[in-house]
Coordinates of C-alpha atoms and ligand atoms in Angstrom, one line a residue:
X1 CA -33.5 -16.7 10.9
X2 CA -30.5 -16.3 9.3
X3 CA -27.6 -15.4 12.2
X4 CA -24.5 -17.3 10.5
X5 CA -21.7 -15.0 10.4
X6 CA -20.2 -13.6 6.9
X7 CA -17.0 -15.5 6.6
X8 CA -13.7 -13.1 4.9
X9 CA -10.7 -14.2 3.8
X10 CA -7.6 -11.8 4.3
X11 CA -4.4 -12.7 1.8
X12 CA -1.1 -11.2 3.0
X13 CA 0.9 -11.3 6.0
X14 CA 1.6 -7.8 6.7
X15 CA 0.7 -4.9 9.3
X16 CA -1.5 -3.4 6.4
X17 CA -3.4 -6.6 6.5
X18 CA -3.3 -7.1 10.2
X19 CA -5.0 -3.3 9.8
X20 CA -7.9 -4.8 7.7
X21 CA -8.3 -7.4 10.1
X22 CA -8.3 -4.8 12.5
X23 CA -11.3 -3.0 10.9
X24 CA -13.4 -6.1 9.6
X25 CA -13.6 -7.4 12.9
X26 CA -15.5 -3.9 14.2
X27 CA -17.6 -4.4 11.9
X28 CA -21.6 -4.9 13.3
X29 CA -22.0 -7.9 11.4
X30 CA -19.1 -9.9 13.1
X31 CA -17.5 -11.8 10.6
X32 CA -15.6 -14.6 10.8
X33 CA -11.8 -14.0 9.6
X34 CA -9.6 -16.2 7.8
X35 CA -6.0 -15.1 7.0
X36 CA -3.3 -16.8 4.2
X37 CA -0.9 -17.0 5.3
X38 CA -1.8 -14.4 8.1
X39 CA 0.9 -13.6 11.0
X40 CA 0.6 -14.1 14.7
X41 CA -0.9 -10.4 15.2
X42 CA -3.4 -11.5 12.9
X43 CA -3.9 -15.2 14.7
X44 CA -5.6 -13.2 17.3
X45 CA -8.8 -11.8 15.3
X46 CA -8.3 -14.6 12.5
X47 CA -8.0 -18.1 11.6
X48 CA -4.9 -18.5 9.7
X49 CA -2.8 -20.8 7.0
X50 CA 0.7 -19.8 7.0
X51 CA 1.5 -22.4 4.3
X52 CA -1.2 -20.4 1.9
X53 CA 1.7 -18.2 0.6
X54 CA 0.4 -15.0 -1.1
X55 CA 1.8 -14.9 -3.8
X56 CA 0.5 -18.6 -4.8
X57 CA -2.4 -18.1 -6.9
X58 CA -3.4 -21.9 -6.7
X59 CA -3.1 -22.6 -3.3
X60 CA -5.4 -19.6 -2.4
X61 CA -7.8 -20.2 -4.7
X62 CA -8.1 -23.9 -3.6
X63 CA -8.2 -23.0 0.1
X64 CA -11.2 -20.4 -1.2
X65 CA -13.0 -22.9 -2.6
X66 CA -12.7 -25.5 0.5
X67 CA -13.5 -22.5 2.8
X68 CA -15.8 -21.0 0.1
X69 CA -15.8 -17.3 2.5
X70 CA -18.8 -15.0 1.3
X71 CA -15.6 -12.4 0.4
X72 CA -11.7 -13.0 -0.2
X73 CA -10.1 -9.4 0.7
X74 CA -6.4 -9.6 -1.3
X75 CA -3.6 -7.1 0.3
X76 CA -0.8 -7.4 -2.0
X77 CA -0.2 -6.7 -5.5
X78 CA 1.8 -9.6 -6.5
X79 CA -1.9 -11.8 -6.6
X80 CA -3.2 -9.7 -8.2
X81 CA -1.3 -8.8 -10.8
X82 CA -0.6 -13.0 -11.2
X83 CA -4.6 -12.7 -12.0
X84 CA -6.3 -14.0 -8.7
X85 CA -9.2 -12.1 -8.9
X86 CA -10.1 -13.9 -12.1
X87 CA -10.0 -17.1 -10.5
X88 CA -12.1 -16.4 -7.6
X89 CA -14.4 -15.1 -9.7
X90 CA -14.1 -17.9 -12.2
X91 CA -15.1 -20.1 -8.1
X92 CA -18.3 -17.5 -7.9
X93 CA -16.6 -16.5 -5.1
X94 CA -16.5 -12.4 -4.7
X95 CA -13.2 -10.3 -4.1
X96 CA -12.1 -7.1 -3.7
X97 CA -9.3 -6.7 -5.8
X98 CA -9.0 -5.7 -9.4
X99 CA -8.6 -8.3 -12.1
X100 CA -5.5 -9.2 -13.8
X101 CA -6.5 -6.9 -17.1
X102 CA -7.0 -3.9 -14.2
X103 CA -4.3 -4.8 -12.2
X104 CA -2.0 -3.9 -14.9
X105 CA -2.0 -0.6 -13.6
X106 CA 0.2 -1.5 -11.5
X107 CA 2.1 -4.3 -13.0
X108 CA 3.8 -2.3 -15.8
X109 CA 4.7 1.4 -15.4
X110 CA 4.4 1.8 -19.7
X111 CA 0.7 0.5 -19.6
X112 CA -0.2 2.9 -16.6
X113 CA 1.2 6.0 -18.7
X114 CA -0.4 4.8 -22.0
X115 CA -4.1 4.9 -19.6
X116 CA -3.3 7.9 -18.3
X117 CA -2.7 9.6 -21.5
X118 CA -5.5 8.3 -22.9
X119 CA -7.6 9.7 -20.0
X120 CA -6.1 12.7 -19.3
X121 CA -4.4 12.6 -15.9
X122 CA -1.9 14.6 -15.0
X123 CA 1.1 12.8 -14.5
X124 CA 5.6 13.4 -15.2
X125 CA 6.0 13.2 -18.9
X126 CA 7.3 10.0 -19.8
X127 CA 9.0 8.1 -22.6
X128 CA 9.6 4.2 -22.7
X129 CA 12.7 2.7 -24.0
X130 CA 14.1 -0.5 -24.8
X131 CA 17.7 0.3 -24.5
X132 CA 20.4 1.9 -22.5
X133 CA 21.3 4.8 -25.4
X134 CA 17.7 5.1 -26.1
X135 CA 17.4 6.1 -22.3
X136 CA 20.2 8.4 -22.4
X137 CA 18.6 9.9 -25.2
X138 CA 15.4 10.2 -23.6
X139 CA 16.7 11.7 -20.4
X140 CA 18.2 14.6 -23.1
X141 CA 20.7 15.5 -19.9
X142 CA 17.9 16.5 -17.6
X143 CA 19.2 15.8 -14.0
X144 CA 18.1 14.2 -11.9
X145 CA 16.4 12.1 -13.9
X146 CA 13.7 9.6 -13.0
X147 CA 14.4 6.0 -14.4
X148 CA 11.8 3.4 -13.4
X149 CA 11.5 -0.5 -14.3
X150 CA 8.3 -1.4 -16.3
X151 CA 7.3 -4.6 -13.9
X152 CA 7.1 -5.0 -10.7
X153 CA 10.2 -4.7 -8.4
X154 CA 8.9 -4.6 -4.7
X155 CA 9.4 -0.8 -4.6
X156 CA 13.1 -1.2 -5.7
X157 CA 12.0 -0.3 -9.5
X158 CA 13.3 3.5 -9.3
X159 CA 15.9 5.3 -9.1
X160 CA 16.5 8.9 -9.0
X161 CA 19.9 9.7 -11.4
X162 CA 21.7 12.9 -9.9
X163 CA 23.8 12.5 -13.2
X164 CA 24.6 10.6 -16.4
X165 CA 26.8 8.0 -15.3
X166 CA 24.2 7.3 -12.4
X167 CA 21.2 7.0 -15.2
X168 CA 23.5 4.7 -17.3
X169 CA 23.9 2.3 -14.5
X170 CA 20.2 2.1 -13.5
X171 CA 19.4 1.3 -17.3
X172 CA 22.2 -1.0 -17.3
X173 CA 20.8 -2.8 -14.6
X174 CA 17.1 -2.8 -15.4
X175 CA 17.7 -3.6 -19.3
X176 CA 21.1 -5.6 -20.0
X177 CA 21.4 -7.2 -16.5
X178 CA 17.4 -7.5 -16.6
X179 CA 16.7 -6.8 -12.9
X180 CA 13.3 -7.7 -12.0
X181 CA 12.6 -9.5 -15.5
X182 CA 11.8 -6.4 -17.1
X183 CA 12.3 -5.0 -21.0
X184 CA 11.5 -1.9 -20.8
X185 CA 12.1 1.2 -19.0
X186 CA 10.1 4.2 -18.3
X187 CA 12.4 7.4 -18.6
X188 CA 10.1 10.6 -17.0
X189 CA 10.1 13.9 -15.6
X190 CA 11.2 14.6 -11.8
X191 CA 8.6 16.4 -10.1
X192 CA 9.2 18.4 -6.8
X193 CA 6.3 19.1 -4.5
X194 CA 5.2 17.5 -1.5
X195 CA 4.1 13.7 -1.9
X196 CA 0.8 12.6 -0.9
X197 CA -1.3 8.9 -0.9
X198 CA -5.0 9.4 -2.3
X199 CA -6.9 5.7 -2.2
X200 CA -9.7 5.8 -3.6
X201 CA -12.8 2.9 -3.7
X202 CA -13.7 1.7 -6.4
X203 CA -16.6 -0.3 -7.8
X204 CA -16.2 -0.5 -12.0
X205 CA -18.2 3.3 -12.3
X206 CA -17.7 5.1 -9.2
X207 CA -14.2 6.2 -7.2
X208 CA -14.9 6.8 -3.7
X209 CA -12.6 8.5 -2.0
X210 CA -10.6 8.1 1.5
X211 CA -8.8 10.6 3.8
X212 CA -5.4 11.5 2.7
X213 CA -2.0 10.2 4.3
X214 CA 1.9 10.3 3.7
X215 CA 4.3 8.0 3.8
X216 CA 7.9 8.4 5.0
X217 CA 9.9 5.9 1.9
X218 CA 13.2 6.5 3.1
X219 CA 15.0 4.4 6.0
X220 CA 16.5 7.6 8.2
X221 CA 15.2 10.4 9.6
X222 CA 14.9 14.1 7.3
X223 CA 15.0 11.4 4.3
X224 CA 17.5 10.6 4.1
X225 CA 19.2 7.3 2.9
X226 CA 18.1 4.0 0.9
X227 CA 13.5 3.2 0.2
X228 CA 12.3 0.9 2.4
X229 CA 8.8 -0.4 2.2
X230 CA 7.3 2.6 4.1
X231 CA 8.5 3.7 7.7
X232 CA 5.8 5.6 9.2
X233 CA 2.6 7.7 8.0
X234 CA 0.3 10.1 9.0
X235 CA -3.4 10.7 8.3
X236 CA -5.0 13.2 7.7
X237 CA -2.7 15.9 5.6
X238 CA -3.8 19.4 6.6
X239 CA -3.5 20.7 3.6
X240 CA -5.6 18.0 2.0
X241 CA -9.1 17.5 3.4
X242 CA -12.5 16.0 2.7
X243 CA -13.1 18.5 0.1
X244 CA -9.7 18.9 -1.7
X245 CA -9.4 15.2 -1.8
X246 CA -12.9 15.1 -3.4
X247 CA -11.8 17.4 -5.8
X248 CA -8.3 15.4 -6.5
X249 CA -10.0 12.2 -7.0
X250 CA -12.2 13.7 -9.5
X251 CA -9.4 14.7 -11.3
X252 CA -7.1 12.0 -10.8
X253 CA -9.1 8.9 -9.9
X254 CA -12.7 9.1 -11.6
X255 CA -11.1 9.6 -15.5
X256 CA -8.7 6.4 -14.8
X257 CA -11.7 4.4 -13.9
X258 CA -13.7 6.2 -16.9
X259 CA -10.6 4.9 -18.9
X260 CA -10.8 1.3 -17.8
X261 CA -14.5 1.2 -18.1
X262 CA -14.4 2.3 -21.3
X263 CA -11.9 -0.4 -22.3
X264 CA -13.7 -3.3 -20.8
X265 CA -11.6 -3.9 -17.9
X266 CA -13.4 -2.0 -15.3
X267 CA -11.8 -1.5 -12.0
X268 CA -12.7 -2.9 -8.5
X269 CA -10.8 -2.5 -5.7
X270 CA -8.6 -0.1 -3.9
X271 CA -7.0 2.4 -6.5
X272 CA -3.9 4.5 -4.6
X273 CA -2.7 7.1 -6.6
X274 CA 1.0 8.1 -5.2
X275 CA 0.7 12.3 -6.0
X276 CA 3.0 14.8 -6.0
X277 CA 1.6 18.1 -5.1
X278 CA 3.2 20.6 -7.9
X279 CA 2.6 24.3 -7.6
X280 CA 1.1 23.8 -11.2
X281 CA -1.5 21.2 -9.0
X282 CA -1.9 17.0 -8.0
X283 CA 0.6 14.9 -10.7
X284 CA 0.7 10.8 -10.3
X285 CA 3.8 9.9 -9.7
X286 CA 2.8 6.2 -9.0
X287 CA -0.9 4.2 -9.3
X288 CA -1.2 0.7 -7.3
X289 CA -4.3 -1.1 -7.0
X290 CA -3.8 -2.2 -3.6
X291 CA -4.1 -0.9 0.0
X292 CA -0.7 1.0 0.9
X293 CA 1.4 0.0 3.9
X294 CA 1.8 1.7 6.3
X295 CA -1.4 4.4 5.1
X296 CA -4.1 1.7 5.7
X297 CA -2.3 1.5 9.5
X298 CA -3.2 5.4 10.0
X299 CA -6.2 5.7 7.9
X300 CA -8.5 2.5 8.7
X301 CA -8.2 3.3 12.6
X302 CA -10.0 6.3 11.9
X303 CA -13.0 5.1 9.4
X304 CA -16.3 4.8 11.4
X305 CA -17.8 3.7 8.3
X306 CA -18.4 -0.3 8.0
X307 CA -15.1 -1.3 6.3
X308 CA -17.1 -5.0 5.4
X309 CA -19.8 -3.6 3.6
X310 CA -17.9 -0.8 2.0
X311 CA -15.6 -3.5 0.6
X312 CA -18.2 -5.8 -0.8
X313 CA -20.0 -2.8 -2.9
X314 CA -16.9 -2.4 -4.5
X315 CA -17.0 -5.9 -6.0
X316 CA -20.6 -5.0 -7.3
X317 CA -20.9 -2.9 -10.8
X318 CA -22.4 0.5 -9.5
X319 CA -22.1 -0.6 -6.0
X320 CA -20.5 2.3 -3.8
X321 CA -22.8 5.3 -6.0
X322 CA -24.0 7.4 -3.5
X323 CA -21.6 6.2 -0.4
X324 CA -20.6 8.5 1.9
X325 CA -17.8 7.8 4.5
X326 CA -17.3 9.0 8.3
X327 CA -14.3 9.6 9.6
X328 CA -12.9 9.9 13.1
X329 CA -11.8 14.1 12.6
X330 CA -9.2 13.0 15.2
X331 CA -5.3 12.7 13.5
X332 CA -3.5 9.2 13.3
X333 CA 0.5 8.7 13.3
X334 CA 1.9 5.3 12.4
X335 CA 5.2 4.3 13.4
X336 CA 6.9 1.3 12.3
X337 CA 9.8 -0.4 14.2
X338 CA 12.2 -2.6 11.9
X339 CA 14.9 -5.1 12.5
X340 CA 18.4 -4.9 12.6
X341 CA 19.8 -4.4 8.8
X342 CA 16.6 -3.3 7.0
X343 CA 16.4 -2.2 4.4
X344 CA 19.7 -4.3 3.2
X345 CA 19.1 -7.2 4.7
X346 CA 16.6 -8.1 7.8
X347 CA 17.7 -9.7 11.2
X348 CA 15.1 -12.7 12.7
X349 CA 15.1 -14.3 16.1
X350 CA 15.7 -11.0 18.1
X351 CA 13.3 -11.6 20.7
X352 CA 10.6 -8.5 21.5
X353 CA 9.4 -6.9 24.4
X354 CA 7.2 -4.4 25.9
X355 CA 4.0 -5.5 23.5
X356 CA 1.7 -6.3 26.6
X357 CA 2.6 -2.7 27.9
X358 CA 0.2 -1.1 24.9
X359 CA -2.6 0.7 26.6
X360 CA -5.7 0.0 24.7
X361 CA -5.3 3.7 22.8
X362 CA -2.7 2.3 20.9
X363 CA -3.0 0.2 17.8
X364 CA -0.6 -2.3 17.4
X365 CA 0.0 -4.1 14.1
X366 CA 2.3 -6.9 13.2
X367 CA 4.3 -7.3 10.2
X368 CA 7.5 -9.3 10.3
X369 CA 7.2 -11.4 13.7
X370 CA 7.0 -15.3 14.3
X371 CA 6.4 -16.8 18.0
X372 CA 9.0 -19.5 19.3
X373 CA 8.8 -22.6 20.4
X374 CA 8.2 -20.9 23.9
X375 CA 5.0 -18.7 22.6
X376 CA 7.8 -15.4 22.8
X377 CA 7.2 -12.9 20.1
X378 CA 10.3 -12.6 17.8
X379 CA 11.6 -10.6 14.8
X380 CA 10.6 -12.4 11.7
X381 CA 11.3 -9.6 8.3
X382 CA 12.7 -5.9 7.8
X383 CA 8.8 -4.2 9.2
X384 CA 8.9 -6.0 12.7
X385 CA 5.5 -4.1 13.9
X386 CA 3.7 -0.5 13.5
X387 CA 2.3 1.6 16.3
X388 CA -0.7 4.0 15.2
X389 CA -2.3 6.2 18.0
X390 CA -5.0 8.7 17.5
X391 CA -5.3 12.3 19.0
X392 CA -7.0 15.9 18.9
X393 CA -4.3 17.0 16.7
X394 CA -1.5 15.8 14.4
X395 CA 1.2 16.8 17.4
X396 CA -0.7 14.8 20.3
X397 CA -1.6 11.9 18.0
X398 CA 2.6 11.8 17.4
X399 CA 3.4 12.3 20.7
X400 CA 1.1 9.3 21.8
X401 CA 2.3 7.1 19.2
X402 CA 6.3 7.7 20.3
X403 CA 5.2 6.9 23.6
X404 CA 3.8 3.6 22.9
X405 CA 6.3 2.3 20.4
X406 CA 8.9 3.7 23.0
X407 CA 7.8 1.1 25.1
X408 CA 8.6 -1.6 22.8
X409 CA 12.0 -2.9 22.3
X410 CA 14.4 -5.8 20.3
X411 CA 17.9 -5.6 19.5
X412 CA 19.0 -3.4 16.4
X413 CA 15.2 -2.0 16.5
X414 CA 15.4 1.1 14.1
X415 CA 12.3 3.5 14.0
X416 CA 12.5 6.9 12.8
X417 CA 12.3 9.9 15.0
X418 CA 10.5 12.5 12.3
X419 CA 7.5 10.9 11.7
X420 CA 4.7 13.5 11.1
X421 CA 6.6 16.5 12.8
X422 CA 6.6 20.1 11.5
X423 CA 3.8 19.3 9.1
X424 CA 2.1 22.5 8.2
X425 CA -1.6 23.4 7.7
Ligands
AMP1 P1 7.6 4.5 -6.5 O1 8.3 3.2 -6.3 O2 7.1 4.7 -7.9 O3 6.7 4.9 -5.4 O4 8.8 5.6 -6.4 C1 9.5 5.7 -5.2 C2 9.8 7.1 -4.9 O5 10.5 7.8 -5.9 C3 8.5 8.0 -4.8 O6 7.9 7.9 -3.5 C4 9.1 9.4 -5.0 O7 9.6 9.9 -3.8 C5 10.2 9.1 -6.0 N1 9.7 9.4 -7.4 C6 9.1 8.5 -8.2 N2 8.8 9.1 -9.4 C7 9.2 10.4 -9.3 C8 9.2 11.6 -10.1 N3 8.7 11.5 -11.4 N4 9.7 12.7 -9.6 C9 10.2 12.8 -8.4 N5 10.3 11.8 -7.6 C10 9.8 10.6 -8.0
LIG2 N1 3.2 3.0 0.9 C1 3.8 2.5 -0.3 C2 3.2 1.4 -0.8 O1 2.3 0.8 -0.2 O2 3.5 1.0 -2.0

C-alpha cells in the first residue's frame, strides 16, 4: 500500500506563494510542502530554506535533487527566465513552470510581440528600437506614449510619456544609461479600456483557463501615484465570466500556445495575459508566465478544484485536455498592507499586530515579514501581508476584507481604501 505523501517544492517568498501553499495543502492527497526560501507565513504549512534564494538557479536545483520532491512549483519569473525548468528537468524531476526558450515570453517584451504577430493576437502595435531618435521617431508625436524595456525590470520597465521630453528621458534611461541591462526598447500604442488579468493553464497543447481578476498597480487610492508590485485585487470581474473568459482565452491564450508549439518550445505552466478591454475587444498589453501577485491571493481561495493535480497535468504534454475547473461562485477581495516608504523604499523592523485577531473567514498571506529574536512578527519588504475574504457578492466580500486587515496594524502601514469598490456588472 502505497500511503507516502506527494512531496512539492514551493520557490519564492511571497504572499502569491504563501497562496499556493495555501491551496496545495487542501489538497486530498496531503502533500508534504517544502518552501525556498519560503517566509514565516509559509513556515506554518511548509518546511522551508531561507538561504535557497529564488533567484539562484543552482542552489534550488541542488536542494531538488537532495529533497528529490515528486513536483518543484516555481512562483517567480526571475527562475524561470534564468532557465530552471530546464535543469529540473535535466534532474527527472517535474515542474510547473515553462522552460527558459518559453519563458522568453516574458523575459523580452520584442520576442513576446514578434510571437504574437506571428500568431495573431491582438495586442498595441509596436515597434522596437535601438536608440533614443529611433524612439522618437517611432513614437511619431503620439502622446502619451508607451515606452517599455525589452528585459526584465521588476515591473519598473514602463513608462507612460505624457509628452516628448518625458519619452526622451525614459529612452535615455533604458538605452544610454542601460537601466535594467537592456538594448532595446519597445515603443507601442497606448490603449484605454479597462485592465483585466486572464491566467490561463497550460500543458504544451491545451490553455485552460481560470476566473478573471484585477489588479490595483498604482500605490494610492483612484490610481493615482508611482507602480507598485500590485496593491489589492479582486476576483471574479462581472463583466468577465466563465464564458467570456473562455472565449478570451481562445482568442488570446490558445494561438500563443499554438505559436510555441509550433516552434518547438511548447509552453507549461501558468500563462497570464495582462488585457486591456478596448471597445474594439481583449488587447495584451503584457504576457508573464508566472502566477500574478496579488490575483493568485483572490483567485486560488476560490478554486474547489485540486490545485496539486491540476498543476502536475500541466507538466505532462496533453495533460489538462478535457479539465474542467470549479469555482467557489462566491467574490474574493485582496488587500495588501505595505510598509512605511513603499514603493520608494521599504521600512523593516516595525513590529505587527492584530494577526491572531483573523477570524478563520479571512485569508491571511504573508509577503514581506521576518519574526525576531522574540518569535514577534515584523515588517521585512514593501508587501508586508494581504488579506482576502470571500462573500455573496463583490460589496460584502470587500467589506469583510476591510474589516479584517482593519484589524491589523504596524507603523507607516499604507493600504488602499478603493479596492474593488464601484465595480460595475
Ligand atoms: P506592465 O509592467 O507591462 O504590466 O505595465 C504596467 C502598466 O502600464 C500596466 O498595468 C498598464 O496600466 C500600463 N500599460 C502598459 N502598456 C500599456 C499600453 N500599451 N497602453 C496603456 N497602458 C499600458
Ligand atoms: N499582478 C502583476 C504581476 O504579477 O505582475
Amino acid at each position: 500500500m502505497n500511503t507516502a505523501r506527494p512531496k512539492v517544492l514551493i520557490i519564492g517568498s511571497g504572499a502569491r506563494e504563501h497562496a499556493l501553499a495555501q491551496a496545495l495543502s487542501r489538497s486530498a492527497r496531503d502533500p508534504e510542502l517544502l518552501a525556498a526560501p519560503g517566509n514565516p507565513g509559509i513556515a506554518a504549512l511548509a518546511r522551508t530554506y531561507p538561504d535557497v534564494k529564488a533567484d539562484d538557479v543552482d542552489a534550488i536545483v541542488q536542494l531538488a535533487a537532495t529533497e528529490n520532491p515528486e513536483l518543484v512549483v516555481i512562483g517567480p519569473e526571475v527562475p524561470l527566465v534564468k532557465g530552471v525548468a530546464d535543469r529540473l528537468t535535466e534532474h527527472g524531476i517535474s515542474v510547473f513552470g515553462p522552460s527558459r526558450a518559453a519563458a522568453r515570453l516574458e523575459g523580452s517584451k520584442a520576442f513576446c510581440k514578434e510571437v504574437m504577430a506571428a500568431a495573431g493576437v491582438p495586442t498595441a502595435s509596436h515597434t522596437v528600437v535601438k536608440s533614443v531618435e529611433q524612439g522618437i521617431t517611432a513614437v511619431a508625436a503620439r502622446y502619451p506614449a508607451v515606452i517599455k524595456a525589452d528585459g526584465l525590470a521588476a515591473g519598473k520597465g514602463v513608462v507612460i510619456a505624457a509628452d516628448a521630453q518625458a519619452a526622451r528621458e525614459a529612452l535615455t534611461e533604458f538605452l544610454v544609461k542601460h537601466k535594467f541591462d537592456t538594448t532595446q526598447v519597445v515603443v507601442e500604442e497606448y490603449l484605454q479600456g479597462q485592465e483585466c488579468s486572464l491566467f490561463a493553464l497550460c500543458d504544451g497543447v491545451n490553455a485552460i483557463p481560470l476566473q478573471s481578476a484585477q489588479d490595483y498597480k498604482r500605490i494610492h487610492d483612484g490610481d493615482r501615484g508611482p507602480n507598485t508590485g500590485g496593491m489589492g485585487s479582486y476576483s471574479p470581474m462581472p463583466n468577465i465570466d466563465s464564458s467570456r473568459a473562455a472565449a478570451i482565452t481562445a482568442q488570446i491564450h490558445q494561438p500563443l500556445v499554438d505559436e510555441m508549439r509550433r516552434r518547438g518550445t511548447p509552453f507549461h505552466g501558468l500563462l497570464y495575459a495582462g488585457l486591456m478591454l478596448t471597445p474594439a475587444g481583449p488587447k495584451v498589453i503584457e504576457f508573464n508566465v508566472r502566477f500574478g501577485d496579488p490575483e493568485t491571493q483572490a483567485l486560488l481561495p476560490r478554486l474547489r478544484s485540486d490545485l496539486l493535480g491540476l498543476l502536475e497535468a500541466a507538466t505532462r504534454t496533453g495533460g489538462l485536455k478535457g479539465v474542467q475547473l470549479s469555482w467557489d461562485q462566491r467574490a474574493s477581495v485582496t488587500l495588501v498592507l505595505a510598509s512605511h516608504g513603499y514603493p520608494e523604499s521599504s521600512r523593516s523592523g516595525d513590529l505587527i499586530a492584530g494577526t491572531e485577531r483573523l477570524g478563520p473567514e479571512l485569508v491571511l498571506t504573508h509577503a514581506g515579514t521576518a519574526r525576531d529574536e522574540q518569535g514577534r512578527l515584523r515588517t521585512a519588504g514593501g508587501r508586508v501581508l494581504a488579506v482576502t475574504a470571500l462573500g455573496p457578492d463583490l460589496p460584502s466580500a470587500r467589506a469583510n476584507a476591510y474589516a479584517g486587515a482593519g484589524e491589523i496594524n504596524f507603523d507607516g502601514s499604507q493600504m488602499r481604501t478603493d479596492i474593488a469598490a464601484g465595480v460595475r456588472a
